[in-house]
Amino acid sequence: MRSTLSMRDRLTHWLPRLVLSPSLVAVFIGVYLFIAWTGWISLSSSKMVPKYDFVGLEQYIRLWATPRWETAVVNLFLFTVLFLAITIAIGLLIAILLDQRVRAEGFLRAVYLYPMALSFIVTGTAWKWILNPDLGVEKVVNDLGWSGFVFDWITRPDTAIYCVVIAAVWQSTGFAMAIFLAGLRGIDTSIIKAAQIEGAGLPRIYMSIIVPMLRPAFLSVIVLLSYISIKSFDLVLALTNAGPGNATEMPSTFMFSATFRRNQMGVGAASAMMMLMTVAAIIVPYLYSELRESRNEH
Amino acid sequence: MNTEANSARRSHLLGRLFIYGSLLALAAFYLMPLWVMIVTSLKSLDEIYAGSFVGLPKAITFEAWEKAWGQACIGTACDGLRPYFINSLLMVIPAVILSTGIGAINGYILTKWRFPGSNFFFGMLLFGCFLPFQAVILPMAQLLGSLRLSGTIPGLVLVHTVYGISFTTLFFRNYFITIPDELTRAAQIDGAGFFRIFFSVMLPAALPIIVVSCIWQFTQIWNDFLFGVSFTAGQSSPITVALNNIVNVTMGRKQYNVDMAAAMIAAIPTLVVYIVAGRYFVRGLTAGAVKG
Amino acid sequence: MSTLEIDRVRKSYGIHEVLKEVSISIGTGDFLVLLGPSGCGKSTLLNMIAGLDSITGGEIRIAGKVVNDLSPKDRDIAMVFQSYALYPTMTVRQNIEFGMKIRGITPPERDKAVRTAADLLQMSHLLDRKPSQLSGGQRQRVAMGRAIVRQPKLFLFDEPLSNLDAKLRVDMRTEIKRLHARLGTTIVYVTHDQIEAMTLATRVAVMKDGVVQQLDEPQVVYDRPANVYVAKFVGSPSMNIIPGVLEVQGTVVSAVVDIAKRGSARISGVAVSPETARKYAGKRVLVGIRPENFSIAAGDIRPTLTVDVDVVEPTGPDTLVVFHCSGAEVTARLPPKQASAGREAALCVDTSKVVIFDADTENRID
């Protein structure tokens, strides 16, 4: 019966797949094949140029024996925890405040969000200037009369990472706010009214009813901010250039300098694979659950 | 007057005061860096070193802007940011058009012409939105080399298009899925084919998401640093790379005013887009968190 | 000539069978309503007629021509959708013209066709508006206008009224009926609303789980439902199904039912054939009685059954009286103010309208 289909109908049948195929090929090569390729290099003895031999997990062993990588991992952990906690706290606070039917909400929202439109390089440049102790915030406060005030975090190896946190929080709060606000706007206001009739105060209503209802928004924010923190590269480079020394090294900067500056392509690839696995461990379950939920909805 | 009503009014007033106070304080914090950047870029270097940080400039001078735009040294060349600004434009315009166009037709296929395996393909594509690009830089550098596109603008266009497809497809898929399938069915009965339905029915209806996608892609590609710094060198770099080079010059007295002017120049295109079309920008931003 | 024959048509998605050997055939000018709850396969069947869904097995013939492998545009059909499916960026005129443009019809002819359709549906003043500027009823008209200009052999309607509010739905129903009378085109119409089916159809196919339960004229479907499912689906309030026993005394066949606390009641003179009566004598059956076939026993007439009234629901023209019988809840439609809750009521039954079903298969027995 199929044979009676005309040439034209058969073309119509295959056309969508045909049109989609270049994207399929591009993504297959650009994402999956390239990941495999990086994976292979991470198992080879590549240094300055790629070599396609096999040395097992040697590069990974070398990677984990590098103190610099250890610093990077510790920094990433510290950075992620602080960055997420502060961004979520401030983002949620702003979202809740904005949800109280305030005037000029549109303007305020725009103010909190505009840093998201900037490049991390611009953010880094600006904050580098603000945080510099000679002429920046420290000096301003000193000039105001509080001469004992010291704010030299960016110059000290043990505190420079907190500067990265500050700049990253500044840039990303708007994003968390936008998602929380969308979540709040999606909540049926009659729930708030019902709780008010039962005599609950506004802080109480938020703590025990509204915030728990924002669970999907929390999930999204946590996943997406984690992703931002793992791949954050430009900000560190522009703000501290991974220094002082290598005090603010992150996996992303480590990967870059190992690969392009220090001719350790194998180690660089191994670090890239570590980053990929970390992201995949967070993102894949998230995507899976999002897709499954949306399937149930239909 | 009733005391109960009185105290209720007072606590309401206090609440409002707290809300507006917090919101304004936070707004000041978020605006401060932009303010500092602008005033610093308008000051002379002497004034800056004399210790003026947040205050208005005593005398407004555009010297730093002129320097950043046309004279600042990047590597060995001292032509300012201008050539790199043009590089970024030459990169961003084709990449935005290509990735948005491809995303549009992909989204159309994935919602209105579903076939066995199309959902799997979408899942595969979606992971591309969250790819840490470090995992593909090395092979991509190799590929660009073998295509003789290393260090060129077309090379960057290619890279940004390939890795932009994931996001743009997500945008259009999530948009088209809200358009009833009956619309394509009606068009089919009217005799319209695959492309006719796309161009006459779907695309005109997709105007808002086209704007969202263009803005998102423009911001992402303009602000990209990793691909720029990995795949280009010297004269072919995009503006973010050039900015970073200006700022990280270590010779001589640091010219903070030029740094800030340069940062502003790099920031202005995306800021303008944000101010003009902020609504669409937010939609793009939250799209990654909205169910697929 | 525009007949439609659906010949042992099947549809399955993998192992999941949506339609099981459906056969329906209607003549030129018929108005076929596919009636059933969501998921019964009625919309799938309509899409298969339209060519929007592939056919797993069997044949569909329009005007005698097998259309299984024809694309929608070559089947000479037009379709009106539930969501109207108007192209949002085009004006009403462009919406109506779109198909003609694709078929290469010249502008003057297109213009004439648009004008005729607009006159017929009284929407000439809407031609330059966008769909978003129209009300639900107006959108519905445009969707019909778009279908009319094709002058198809077959009109397909997919739940066209379910997005409208109650009042408008009634108006548009009349409009569709008028259109059918005027154009005389064969129509296939999908709905889950039994009133639409009753008012519009010349033929109703009641569907459930991918199987046609009954295909007949609406009145026949109403009076002589093929099984308990159809009996309950068509009519509102639905037909009362009361468990009982069939009794035969000479030539008189009766159905005996229980009234709580009052013993049994005998509904005599049930119309079944002598063979059936013999076969089912003394056996359990289901007795089907429409609410309006009850009446108050007045004057000398001996009541068929006396019951204790549970609930009384006045609807205006008449009152629904609810009571229990053989453990089933029974609704009677009576004139207003003839019964009150908690009191007893003496009722008669129009025995000629009573339908008997097999207790196990639930199919009607004659």
XYZ file of N, CA and C in Angstrom, chain A residues 14 29 106 144-145 152 198 258:
24
model
N 9.718 12.860 4.446
C 11.110 12.907 4.916
C 11.642 14.320 5.105
N 28.435 16.381 16.280
C 29.885 16.595 16.216
C 30.336 17.563 17.298
N 8.569 47.875 37.890
C 9.275 47.640 36.630
C 10.664 48.243 36.657
N 35.883 58.967 54.874
C 34.700 59.367 55.635
C 35.021 59.485 57.123
N 36.227 59.099 57.517
C 36.608 59.282 58.895
C 36.918 57.997 59.637
N 40.948 44.972 52.010
C 41.979 44.657 51.012
C 41.883 43.203 50.560
N -7.192 32.699 58.267
C -6.889 31.824 59.398
C -6.034 32.531 60.443
N 46.433 25.271 31.677
C 47.142 24.014 31.420
C 47.211 23.751 29.923
